[in-house]
Amino acid sequence: MANDTNRKKKPIKLATKSEHVQRFMPMLEALDAKDDLNPVTKNRVEKACALLDEGVDIYPNDFRRDTYIKDIIETYGEHSGKKLEELDKEFSIAGRVMAWRSFGKATFFQVQDRTGRMQAFAARDDIGADIYKLFKKTDVGDIVGIRGKLFRTKTDELTIAVVEFKLLTKSMRPLPEKYHGLKDVEIRYRQRYVDLIVTPRTKEIFKARTAIVREMRDFLDERGFMEVETPMMQPIPGGATAKPFETHHNALDMKLFMRIAPELYLKRLLVGGFEQVYEINRNFRNEGISTQHNPEFTMLEFYWAYANVYDLMDLTEDMISRIAQKVCGTTVVHYQGHDVDLTPGKWVRMTFHDSLEKIGGVPPEVYTDYEKCKELVKKGGEKVVEGEKLGKLQAKLFDIRVEPKLIQPHFIYHYPTDISPLSRRNEDDPEITDRFELFMVGREMANAFSELNDPVDQRCRFEEQVKEKDAGDEEAHHMDEDYVRALEYGMPPAAGQGVGIDRLVMLLTDSASIREVILFPLLRPEHS
RNA sequence: GGGUCGUUAACUCAGUUGGUAGAGUAUCUGCCUUUUAAGCAGAGAGUCGUUGGUUCGAGCCCAACACGACCCA
């Protein structure tokens, strides 16, 4: 009869006789039920009980630090031992214990706060035998507060000598191995909190991400752009070619879509008279997940009245190079083996057709010929959908033959009108639009165009899209009557652009996967 | 969707031709007042991703599945 489902759990055994153990039973039982109870946690509970028996609070909140570790290192990092002795000043620091080296009657340990890490030292004869005994119940991972004076060890390391020691939070779980660190990327993404504790690079990436977004805001604010927030739940998803997530509002009994882009709302604001607007926020696209794609991702979109696509190229060079300079300290950034030169003036500007010919090796007699194009797309391993327009085939050719080769920054402009339903037509050639995409390291980084503000043309282009939708293209645009109505009031001539923040952060932090730059990337549920 | 690789102790990883499961770190016990991947001596710790198959015998061979990574579409 003994099979797996009937397998009896052994009772949880602990060495401690403390009554305080009752306090931990809900945790222990829950962990045991999930087979997640490891001996370290049991031991931590035993230590916690011993502390509670001595009247020590294991989660107090009455310690106040007065100094960050980085400030101590910056101010006193060069001071000699003698100077530190003369200083005779006490500091209070707080943080997580990251290393522990005990010698019986004296202990070196390392404390990490949000600014850095430093060594601390506690000796039995300095703090007293009773306190030292409790102090020795500290584990790596605990959060502690320390008051003490600075000195230098025999090996000349700046160290804080403990005068007062206080446990602030008892940790119940072991941290990953200290030397190799956390290698399992699944755990790094699922338990980002652990990753942030033990992987310095992770912390650096997200600090850089915040700095990048801050610089972007500063840059745009300086130029008179106004940050706004537009709906993320939309009755008609628009502004991009993508499959949306659907949701439902109960009280209104109404179908809603998570937005795929803020574009149509931001342009309504141009109609309303906000002549320069931007939004930095999440978009949601119901597509596959890869090293380049997360279903929710962050975009900058901005719109600029009385400007055109060429003004945007200049602005983009300035903006991205400035961000790189401020965040990376250089405009030549290293990415996955490439040196990418973001210095303004060095960015290549090339038409879409020229890029097909000069970089993709597709001559005009081929890319202007529907059948030849189709053949070449198929040869490149891409599917051709029945009734697909020439512009779309050209775009596929571009994806296959040109995009991967664009390592240095390239503005590719004059995109086919077929695949640019919101862009203004070029004045000399209605088959192309005043639109560019920005590429580097073989990826699209931004998409921009002079905006279509002719309400009649816009209506016709939506109708074209609706036909494609009816023909089965799930990504085609919907008709948005209200947006057309807004254009009928008159939208000033304008240019607008979207910049993928995640990809920009990848570039500037030399990250190979989008999951490295998103704090909590979407993952499958943990247990099947 | 397709291909390749991976899944072994809490962590990082070995595991030979198919023959009783290994190391380091962490943990526990003892010693240790200047270490810094501290050290020395000892101990405990495993549903080898899951299910099935081949076999006298499977961590290893075969199949399916799950999860993950990378590449391709």
Coordinates of C-alpha atoms (C1' of nucleotides) in Angstrom, one line a residue:
Chain A
M1 CA 0.0 0.0 0.0
A2 CA 3.0 2.3 0.5
N3 CA 3.0 4.6 -2.5
D4 CA 4.1 8.1 -3.1
T5 CA 0.8 9.8 -2.4
N6 CA 0.5 8.1 1.0
R7 CA 4.0 8.7 2.0
K8 CA 3.9 10.0 5.6
K9 CA 5.7 13.1 6.5
K10 CA 8.1 12.6 9.3
P11 CA 7.4 14.9 12.3
I12 CA 9.5 18.0 12.3
K13 CA 12.3 17.5 14.8
L14 CA 14.3 20.4 16.4
A15 CA 17.0 20.3 19.0
T16 CA 15.7 23.2 20.9
K17 CA 13.4 22.8 24.0
S18 CA 12.4 26.4 23.8
E19 CA 8.6 27.2 24.0
H20 CA 9.3 29.9 21.4
V21 CA 9.5 27.2 18.8
Q22 CA 5.7 27.3 18.6
R23 CA 6.0 30.7 17.0
F24 CA 7.8 29.2 14.0
M25 CA 5.6 26.2 13.5
P26 CA 3.4 27.8 10.7
M27 CA 6.5 28.5 8.7
L28 CA 8.1 25.1 9.4
E29 CA 4.9 23.2 8.6
A30 CA 4.4 25.1 5.4
L31 CA 7.9 24.5 4.2
D32 CA 7.7 20.9 5.2
A33 CA 4.5 20.5 3.2
K34 CA 6.3 21.8 0.1
D35 CA 9.5 19.8 0.7
D36 CA 11.3 23.1 1.1
L37 CA 12.5 22.7 4.6
N38 CA 16.2 22.5 4.7
P39 CA 18.4 21.9 7.7
V40 CA 19.7 25.5 7.6
T41 CA 16.3 26.9 8.2
K42 CA 15.8 24.5 11.2
N43 CA 19.0 25.7 12.6
R44 CA 18.1 29.3 12.2
V45 CA 14.9 28.6 14.0
E46 CA 16.8 27.1 16.9
K47 CA 19.1 30.1 17.0
A48 CA 16.1 32.4 16.9
C49 CA 14.5 30.5 19.8
A50 CA 17.7 30.8 21.8
L51 CA 17.7 34.6 21.2
L52 CA 14.1 34.9 22.2
D53 CA 14.8 32.9 25.3
E54 CA 17.3 35.6 26.2
G55 CA 14.7 38.3 25.6
V56 CA 16.2 39.4 22.3
D57 CA 13.8 40.7 19.8
I58 CA 14.6 39.2 16.4
Y59 CA 12.7 41.9 14.4
P60 CA 13.2 45.1 16.2
N61 CA 12.7 48.5 14.5
D62 CA 14.4 51.0 16.8
F63 CA 17.9 51.2 15.4
R64 CA 18.9 54.2 13.4
R65 CA 22.0 54.4 11.2
D66 CA 23.8 57.7 10.7
T67 CA 26.2 56.8 7.9
Y68 CA 26.2 54.9 4.7
I69 CA 29.1 52.5 4.1
K70 CA 30.1 54.2 0.9
D71 CA 30.5 57.5 2.7
I72 CA 32.7 55.9 5.3
I73 CA 34.9 54.4 2.6
E74 CA 35.0 57.6 0.5
T75 CA 35.8 59.8 3.5
Y76 CA 38.2 57.6 5.5
G77 CA 39.4 55.1 2.9
E78 CA 42.8 56.8 2.7
H79 CA 43.2 57.6 6.4
S80 CA 46.0 55.8 8.3
G81 CA 45.4 53.8 11.4
K82 CA 46.9 56.5 13.4
K83 CA 44.6 59.2 12.0
L84 CA 41.6 56.9 12.5
E85 CA 42.6 56.5 16.2
E86 CA 42.9 60.3 16.6
L87 CA 39.5 60.7 14.9
D88 CA 37.9 58.7 17.7
K89 CA 34.5 58.9 16.2
E90 CA 31.6 56.5 16.3
F91 CA 29.5 55.6 13.3
S92 CA 26.2 53.7 13.1
I93 CA 25.7 51.5 10.0
A94 CA 23.1 48.9 9.2
G95 CA 22.9 46.2 6.6
R96 CA 23.0 42.5 5.7
V97 CA 25.8 40.2 7.0
M98 CA 27.5 38.8 3.9
A99 CA 30.5 37.0 5.3
W100 CA 31.5 35.7 8.7
R101 CA 34.9 34.7 9.9
S102 CA 35.0 33.7 13.5
F103 CA 38.1 33.0 15.7
G104 CA 36.4 32.0 18.8
K105 CA 36.9 35.1 20.9
A106 CA 36.9 37.5 18.0
T107 CA 35.1 37.7 14.7
F108 CA 35.4 39.5 11.4
F109 CA 32.3 39.9 9.3
Q110 CA 31.1 41.9 6.4
V111 CA 28.1 44.1 6.3
Q112 CA 26.4 45.2 3.0
D113 CA 24.1 48.2 2.8
R114 CA 22.6 49.7 -0.4
T115 CA 25.8 51.7 -1.1
G116 CA 28.5 49.0 -0.5
R117 CA 30.1 46.6 1.8
M118 CA 32.6 46.9 4.6
Q119 CA 34.3 44.7 7.2
A120 CA 33.4 44.8 10.9
F121 CA 35.2 43.3 13.8
A122 CA 33.9 42.2 17.2
A123 CA 36.0 41.0 20.1
R124 CA 34.6 39.3 23.2
D125 CA 36.8 41.4 25.5
D126 CA 35.5 44.6 23.9
I127 CA 31.8 43.9 24.0
G128 CA 31.6 41.6 27.0
A129 CA 31.2 37.8 27.2
D130 CA 27.4 37.8 27.5
I131 CA 26.8 40.0 24.5
Y132 CA 29.4 38.2 22.5
K133 CA 27.6 34.9 23.2
L134 CA 24.4 36.3 21.7
F135 CA 26.4 38.0 18.9
K136 CA 27.7 34.6 17.8
K137 CA 24.1 33.5 17.0
T138 CA 24.3 35.8 14.0
D139 CA 24.2 34.1 10.6
V140 CA 25.2 35.2 7.1
G141 CA 22.1 36.8 5.7
D142 CA 20.9 38.4 9.0
I143 CA 20.4 42.2 9.0
V144 CA 22.2 44.0 11.7
G145 CA 22.9 47.4 13.1
I146 CA 26.4 48.3 14.3
R147 CA 27.8 51.2 16.2
G148 CA 31.6 51.5 16.4
K149 CA 34.9 53.2 15.7
L150 CA 37.1 52.8 12.6
F151 CA 40.5 51.2 12.6
R152 CA 42.9 49.4 10.3
T153 CA 43.7 45.7 10.5
K154 CA 47.1 44.2 10.1
T155 CA 46.4 43.8 6.4
D156 CA 45.4 47.5 6.4
E157 CA 41.7 47.0 5.8
L158 CA 39.4 49.8 6.9
T159 CA 37.2 48.1 9.5
I160 CA 34.6 49.1 12.0
A161 CA 35.2 47.8 15.6
V162 CA 31.9 47.0 17.2
V163 CA 30.9 48.9 20.3
E164 CA 27.2 48.1 20.0
F165 CA 25.7 45.3 18.0
K166 CA 22.0 44.8 17.3
L167 CA 20.2 42.1 15.4
L168 CA 17.6 43.8 13.3
T169 CA 16.2 40.9 11.2
K170 CA 16.8 37.2 11.6
S171 CA 17.2 35.5 8.2
M172 CA 15.6 32.0 8.0
R173 CA 17.0 30.9 4.6
P174 CA 20.6 30.3 3.5
L175 CA 22.1 32.6 0.8
P176 CA 23.7 31.0 -2.3
E177 CA 27.3 29.9 -2.3
K178 CA 29.6 32.8 -1.7
Y179 CA 32.3 32.3 -4.2
H180 CA 30.5 31.2 -7.4
G181 CA 27.3 33.0 -6.5
L182 CA 23.9 32.4 -8.0
K183 CA 24.3 30.8 -11.4
D184 CA 20.8 29.4 -12.0
V185 CA 19.2 32.0 -14.2
E186 CA 15.7 30.8 -13.4
I187 CA 16.3 31.4 -9.7
R188 CA 17.9 34.8 -10.5
Y189 CA 14.7 35.9 -12.3
R190 CA 12.2 34.2 -10.1
Q191 CA 13.8 35.2 -6.8
R192 CA 15.2 38.5 -7.9
Y193 CA 15.5 39.6 -4.2
V194 CA 18.2 36.9 -3.8
D195 CA 19.9 37.9 -7.0
L196 CA 20.0 41.5 -5.9
I197 CA 21.6 40.5 -2.6
V198 CA 24.3 38.3 -4.0
T199 CA 25.0 39.5 -7.6
P200 CA 26.6 43.0 -7.6
R201 CA 26.1 43.3 -11.4
T202 CA 22.3 42.9 -11.1
K203 CA 22.2 45.8 -8.7
E204 CA 24.4 47.8 -11.1
I205 CA 22.1 47.1 -14.1
F206 CA 19.0 48.3 -12.3
K207 CA 20.8 51.4 -10.9
A208 CA 21.8 52.1 -14.5
R209 CA 18.3 51.6 -15.7
T210 CA 17.0 54.1 -13.3
A211 CA 19.7 56.6 -14.3
I212 CA 18.9 56.1 -18.0
V213 CA 15.3 56.9 -17.5
R214 CA 16.1 59.9 -15.3
E215 CA 18.5 61.2 -17.9
M216 CA 15.9 60.7 -20.6
R217 CA 13.3 62.7 -18.6
D218 CA 15.8 65.5 -17.9
F219 CA 16.7 65.7 -21.6
L220 CA 13.1 65.9 -22.7
D221 CA 12.0 68.3 -19.9
E222 CA 14.9 70.6 -20.8
R223 CA 13.5 70.9 -24.3
G224 CA 10.1 71.8 -23.2
F225 CA 8.4 68.3 -23.4
M226 CA 5.7 67.6 -20.9
E227 CA 5.3 64.2 -19.3
V228 CA 1.8 62.8 -19.4
E229 CA 0.0 59.6 -18.6
T230 CA -2.6 58.1 -21.0
P231 CA -4.8 55.1 -20.7
M232 CA -3.2 51.7 -20.4
M233 CA -6.6 50.0 -20.7
Q234 CA -8.1 51.0 -24.0
P235 CA -11.4 50.1 -25.6
I236 CA -9.7 50.1 -29.0
P237 CA -6.0 49.0 -29.0
G238 CA -4.1 51.2 -31.5
G239 CA -0.8 52.8 -32.4
A240 CA 1.1 49.7 -33.3
T241 CA 1.0 46.5 -35.3
A242 CA 0.6 43.9 -32.6
K243 CA -1.7 41.4 -30.8
P244 CA -3.2 42.9 -27.6
F245 CA -4.1 41.3 -24.3
E246 CA -7.8 41.4 -23.6
T247 CA -9.5 42.1 -20.4
H248 CA -13.0 43.0 -19.1
H249 CA -14.4 45.7 -16.9
N250 CA -17.2 44.3 -14.8
A251 CA -19.2 47.4 -13.8
L252 CA -19.4 48.7 -17.4
D253 CA -19.5 45.1 -18.8
M254 CA -17.0 46.2 -21.3
K255 CA -14.2 44.6 -23.2
L256 CA -10.9 46.4 -22.8
F257 CA -7.5 45.9 -24.2
M258 CA -4.1 46.4 -22.5
R259 CA -2.5 49.0 -24.6
I260 CA 0.0 48.1 -27.3
A261 CA 1.1 51.7 -27.7
P262 CA 0.1 55.1 -26.3
E263 CA 0.4 56.8 -29.7
L264 CA -3.2 57.6 -30.6
Y265 CA -3.8 59.2 -27.2
L266 CA -0.6 61.3 -27.2
K267 CA -1.6 62.6 -30.7
R268 CA -5.0 63.6 -29.4
L269 CA -3.1 65.7 -26.9
L270 CA -1.4 67.5 -29.8
V271 CA -4.8 68.3 -31.1
G272 CA -5.7 69.6 -27.7
G273 CA -2.7 72.0 -27.8
F274 CA -0.1 70.2 -25.7
E275 CA 2.6 70.7 -28.4
Q276 CA 5.3 68.6 -26.9
V277 CA 4.4 65.6 -24.9
Y278 CA 6.0 62.3 -23.8
E279 CA 5.1 59.2 -21.9
I280 CA 7.5 56.6 -20.4
N281 CA 5.4 53.6 -19.5
R282 CA 4.5 50.0 -20.1
N283 CA 3.1 48.5 -23.3
F284 CA 1.7 45.0 -23.5
R285 CA 1.9 42.7 -26.5
N286 CA 0.5 39.2 -26.6
E287 CA 3.4 37.7 -28.3
G288 CA 6.2 35.2 -27.7
I289 CA 8.9 35.5 -25.2
S290 CA 12.6 35.7 -26.2
T291 CA 15.8 37.3 -25.2
Q292 CA 14.5 40.4 -27.0
H293 CA 10.9 40.3 -26.0
N294 CA 8.9 40.4 -22.8
P295 CA 5.1 40.7 -23.0
E296 CA 5.2 43.9 -21.0
F297 CA 7.9 46.3 -21.9
T298 CA 8.7 50.0 -21.4
M299 CA 8.6 52.5 -24.1
L300 CA 9.3 56.2 -24.4
E301 CA 6.9 57.8 -26.8
F302 CA 7.1 61.5 -27.6
Y303 CA 5.4 63.9 -30.0
W304 CA 6.7 67.2 -31.2
A305 CA 4.5 69.7 -33.0
Y306 CA 6.1 71.7 -35.9
A307 CA 8.9 69.2 -36.2
N308 CA 9.5 66.5 -38.8
V309 CA 11.3 63.2 -39.0
Y310 CA 14.7 64.8 -39.7
D311 CA 14.4 66.9 -36.6
L312 CA 13.9 63.7 -34.7
M313 CA 17.1 62.1 -36.0
D314 CA 19.1 65.0 -34.6
L315 CA 17.3 64.9 -31.3
T316 CA 17.7 61.1 -31.0
E317 CA 21.5 61.3 -31.6
D318 CA 21.7 64.0 -29.0
M319 CA 19.5 62.2 -26.5
I320 CA 21.0 58.7 -26.7
S321 CA 24.6 59.9 -26.8
R322 CA 24.0 62.1 -23.8
I323 CA 22.5 59.3 -21.8
A324 CA 25.4 57.1 -22.7
Q325 CA 27.9 59.8 -21.7
K326 CA 26.1 60.4 -18.3
V327 CA 25.5 56.7 -17.5
C328 CA 28.5 54.9 -19.0
G329 CA 30.9 57.9 -19.1
T330 CA 31.5 57.4 -22.8
T331 CA 29.7 57.6 -26.1
V332 CA 31.5 54.5 -27.4
V333 CA 29.8 51.6 -25.6
H334 CA 30.9 48.0 -25.5
Y335 CA 28.1 45.6 -26.4
Q336 CA 28.6 41.8 -26.6
G337 CA 31.9 42.1 -28.4
H338 CA 31.1 45.2 -30.5
D339 CA 32.1 48.8 -29.9
V340 CA 29.1 50.9 -30.8
D341 CA 30.0 54.5 -31.5
L342 CA 27.1 56.7 -30.4
T343 CA 29.0 60.0 -30.9
P344 CA 26.6 62.5 -32.6
G345 CA 27.4 63.0 -36.3
K346 CA 28.6 59.4 -36.8
W347 CA 25.1 57.9 -37.1
V348 CA 24.4 56.7 -40.6
R349 CA 21.3 57.9 -42.4
M350 CA 20.2 55.7 -45.3
T351 CA 16.9 55.2 -47.1
F352 CA 15.1 51.9 -46.8
H353 CA 15.5 51.1 -50.4
D354 CA 19.2 52.0 -50.4
S355 CA 19.7 49.7 -47.4
L356 CA 18.1 46.8 -49.2
E357 CA 20.4 47.4 -52.1
K358 CA 23.7 48.4 -50.5
I359 CA 23.5 46.3 -47.3
G360 CA 21.1 43.6 -48.2
G361 CA 22.4 43.1 -51.8
V362 CA 18.9 43.3 -53.2
P363 CA 18.9 45.4 -56.5
P364 CA 15.9 47.7 -57.3
E365 CA 14.7 45.4 -60.1
V366 CA 14.2 42.7 -57.5
Y367 CA 12.7 44.7 -54.6
T368 CA 10.3 46.5 -56.8
D369 CA 9.1 43.3 -58.4
Y370 CA 6.4 41.5 -56.3
E371 CA 7.1 37.9 -57.5
K372 CA 10.9 38.2 -57.3
C373 CA 10.6 39.7 -53.8
K374 CA 8.3 36.9 -52.7
E375 CA 10.8 34.3 -54.0
L376 CA 13.6 35.9 -52.1
V377 CA 11.6 36.1 -48.9
K378 CA 10.8 32.4 -49.1
K379 CA 14.5 31.6 -49.8
G380 CA 15.3 33.5 -46.7
G381 CA 13.2 31.1 -44.7
E382 CA 10.3 33.5 -44.0
K383 CA 6.7 32.7 -44.7
V384 CA 4.7 34.6 -47.2
V385 CA 1.0 35.2 -46.4
E386 CA -1.4 35.2 -49.3
G387 CA -2.4 38.7 -50.4
E388 CA 0.5 40.3 -48.6
K389 CA 1.5 43.7 -50.0
L390 CA 4.9 44.5 -51.6
G391 CA 5.8 46.8 -48.7
K392 CA 5.4 43.9 -46.2
L393 CA 7.6 41.6 -48.4
Q394 CA 10.2 44.3 -48.5
A395 CA 10.1 44.6 -44.8
K396 CA 10.6 40.9 -44.4
L397 CA 13.6 41.1 -46.8
F398 CA 14.9 43.9 -44.7
D399 CA 14.6 41.8 -41.5
I400 CA 16.4 38.9 -43.1
R401 CA 19.1 40.6 -45.1
V402 CA 19.7 44.0 -43.6
E403 CA 18.8 44.3 -39.9
P404 CA 21.4 41.8 -38.5
K405 CA 24.2 43.7 -40.3
L406 CA 23.4 47.1 -38.7
I407 CA 25.8 47.1 -35.8
Q408 CA 26.6 50.8 -35.7
P409 CA 23.7 53.3 -35.3
H410 CA 21.7 53.5 -38.6
F411 CA 18.6 55.6 -39.3
I412 CA 16.8 53.8 -42.0
Y413 CA 14.2 56.1 -43.5
H414 CA 11.5 56.3 -46.1
Y415 CA 9.6 53.1 -45.1
P416 CA 6.9 51.7 -47.4
T417 CA 3.5 53.3 -46.9
D418 CA 1.9 49.8 -46.8
I419 CA 3.4 49.0 -43.4
S420 CA 3.2 52.5 -42.0
P421 CA -0.5 53.3 -41.5
L422 CA 0.0 56.2 -39.1
S423 CA 2.9 57.9 -41.0
R424 CA 2.8 61.0 -43.2
R425 CA 3.4 60.2 -46.9
N426 CA 6.5 61.5 -48.5
E427 CA 5.7 64.6 -50.6
D428 CA 7.6 63.3 -53.7
D429 CA 6.6 59.7 -53.5
P430 CA 3.3 58.6 -51.9
E431 CA 4.4 55.0 -51.8
I432 CA 6.9 55.8 -49.0
T433 CA 6.5 57.7 -45.8
D434 CA 8.6 60.1 -43.8
R435 CA 9.4 57.4 -41.3
F436 CA 12.6 56.0 -39.9
E437 CA 13.6 53.1 -37.7
L438 CA 16.8 53.3 -35.7
F439 CA 19.0 50.2 -35.7
M440 CA 22.1 49.2 -33.8
V441 CA 23.7 45.9 -32.8
G442 CA 21.3 44.2 -35.2
R443 CA 18.2 45.4 -33.5
E444 CA 15.5 47.9 -33.8
M445 CA 15.9 50.6 -31.1
A446 CA 13.4 53.2 -32.1
N447 CA 10.6 53.9 -34.6
A448 CA 9.7 57.5 -35.6
F449 CA 7.8 59.4 -38.3
S450 CA 6.3 62.6 -39.4
E451 CA 2.8 62.2 -38.3
L452 CA -0.1 61.7 -40.6
N453 CA -2.6 64.5 -39.8
D454 CA -4.8 64.4 -42.8
P455 CA -8.1 62.9 -41.4
V456 CA -9.3 61.7 -44.8
D457 CA -6.0 59.8 -45.6
Q458 CA -6.0 58.4 -42.0
R459 CA -9.6 57.2 -42.4
C460 CA -8.7 55.4 -45.6
R461 CA -5.6 53.8 -44.1
F462 CA -7.6 52.5 -41.2
E463 CA -10.1 51.1 -43.7
E464 CA -7.2 49.3 -45.4
Q465 CA -6.1 47.9 -42.1
V466 CA -9.6 46.7 -41.3
K467 CA -9.7 44.8 -44.6
E468 CA -6.4 43.1 -43.6
K469 CA -7.8 42.3 -40.2
D470 CA -11.0 40.8 -41.8
A471 CA -8.7 38.8 -44.0
G472 CA -7.1 37.2 -40.9
D473 CA -4.2 39.5 -39.9
E474 CA -4.6 39.6 -36.1
E475 CA -2.0 42.3 -35.8
A476 CA -3.7 44.8 -38.2
H477 CA -5.0 48.0 -36.8
H478 CA -8.6 48.7 -35.7
M479 CA -10.7 51.6 -37.0
D480 CA -10.6 54.3 -34.3
E481 CA -13.4 56.7 -35.1
D482 CA -12.7 59.0 -32.2
Y483 CA -9.1 59.4 -33.3
V484 CA -10.2 60.3 -36.8
R485 CA -12.6 62.8 -35.3
A486 CA -9.8 64.4 -33.3
L487 CA -7.8 64.8 -36.5
E488 CA -10.8 66.4 -38.2
Y489 CA -10.5 69.2 -35.6
G490 CA -6.9 69.6 -36.9
M491 CA -3.6 68.2 -35.5
P492 CA -0.6 70.5 -36.0
P493 CA 2.1 69.0 -38.2
A494 CA 4.3 67.0 -35.9
A495 CA 6.8 64.2 -35.6
G496 CA 6.7 61.4 -33.0
Q497 CA 9.0 58.6 -31.9
G498 CA 9.0 55.5 -29.8
V499 CA 12.1 54.2 -28.1
G500 CA 12.3 50.8 -26.5
I501 CA 13.7 51.5 -23.0
D502 CA 14.5 47.9 -22.2
R503 CA 16.6 47.5 -25.4
L504 CA 18.4 50.8 -24.7
V505 CA 19.2 49.5 -21.2
M506 CA 20.4 46.3 -22.6
L507 CA 22.7 48.2 -24.9
L508 CA 24.1 50.5 -22.2
T509 CA 24.6 47.7 -19.7
D510 CA 26.0 45.1 -22.1
S511 CA 23.1 42.7 -21.3
A512 CA 22.4 39.9 -23.7
S513 CA 18.8 39.2 -22.6
I514 CA 15.9 41.5 -21.9
R515 CA 15.3 39.5 -18.8
E516 CA 18.5 40.9 -17.3
V517 CA 17.1 44.4 -17.4
I518 CA 13.6 43.8 -16.2
L519 CA 13.3 43.3 -12.5
F520 CA 10.6 40.7 -12.6
P521 CA 10.3 39.3 -16.1
L522 CA 7.3 37.1 -17.0
L523 CA 7.9 33.5 -16.2
R524 CA 5.8 30.4 -16.2
P525 CA 4.2 29.5 -12.9
E526 CA 6.7 27.9 -10.5
H527 CA 4.8 24.6 -10.0
S528 CA 3.1 22.7 -12.7
Chain B
rG1 C1' 7.0 26.2 -33.7
rG2 C1' 12.2 23.7 -34.9
rG3 C1' 17.2 22.5 -33.2
rU4 C1' 21.2 22.1 -29.4
rC5 C1' 22.6 21.9 -24.4
rG6 C1' 21.2 21.4 -19.4
rU7 C1' 18.3 19.5 -14.7
rU8 C1' 22.8 15.1 -9.2
rA9 C1' 23.1 17.7 -1.4
rA10 C1' 20.9 24.3 0.7
rC11 C1' 24.7 26.7 -3.3
rU12 C1' 28.6 25.7 -7.3
rC13 C1' 29.8 21.4 -9.8
rA14 C1' 32.3 16.2 -10.7
rG15 C1' 30.4 11.3 -11.6
rU16 C1' 35.0 6.6 -16.2
rU17 C1' 32.7 0.9 -19.9
rG18 C1' 25.8 0.2 -16.8
rG19 C1' 27.8 -2.6 -10.9
rU20 C1' 26.3 0.2 -3.2
rA21 C1' 26.4 8.6 -4.7
rG22 C1' 31.3 12.3 -4.8
rA23 C1' 34.1 17.2 -3.9
rG24 C1' 34.3 22.3 -2.5
rU25 C1' 31.2 25.9 -0.2
rA26 C1' 27.2 26.3 3.4
rU27 C1' 25.4 23.8 8.0
rC28 C1' 26.5 21.3 12.9
rU29 C1' 30.4 19.8 17.0
rG30 C1' 35.4 20.9 18.9
rC31 C1' 40.0 24.3 18.7
rC32 C1' 41.3 29.2 17.5
rU33 C1' 41.8 37.5 19.1
rU34 C1' 44.0 40.4 12.7
rU35 C1' 40.8 37.1 9.0
rU36 C1' 39.3 38.3 4.1
rA37 C1' 37.2 32.1 -0.9
rA38 C1' 40.4 32.3 7.2
rG39 C1' 42.5 27.6 9.0
rC40 C1' 42.7 22.6 11.5
rA41 C1' 39.9 18.0 13.2
rG42 C1' 35.3 15.5 13.0
rA43 C1' 29.8 14.9 11.7
rG44 C1' 25.1 15.2 9.3
rA45 C1' 22.9 16.1 4.7
rG46 C1' 20.4 13.1 -1.9
rU47 C1' 12.9 10.8 -4.8
rC48 C1' 20.3 11.8 -9.3
rG49 C1' 13.7 16.8 -13.0
rU50 C1' 9.1 13.3 -13.8
rU51 C1' 7.0 8.9 -15.9
rG52 C1' 7.7 4.6 -18.5
rG53 C1' 11.1 1.1 -21.1
rU54 C1' 15.7 -2.1 -21.9
rU55 C1' 18.7 -4.9 -18.3
rC56 C1' 20.2 -9.7 -13.3
rG57 C1' 21.3 -4.5 -12.3
rA58 C1' 20.2 2.5 -14.7
rG59 C1' 22.6 9.0 -12.2
rC60 C1' 24.6 6.7 -16.9
rC61 C1' 21.2 3.5 -22.5
rC62 C1' 16.1 4.4 -25.0
rA63 C1' 11.2 7.1 -25.2
rA64 C1' 7.7 10.6 -23.7
rC65 C1' 6.8 14.8 -20.7
rA66 C1' 8.1 19.2 -17.5
rC67 C1' 11.2 23.3 -16.6
rG68 C1' 15.4 26.3 -18.1
rA69 C1' 19.3 28.4 -21.3
rC70 C1' 21.1 29.4 -26.1
rC71 C1' 20.5 29.4 -31.5
rC72 C1' 17.0 29.4 -35.6
rA73 C1' 12.0 30.9 -37.4

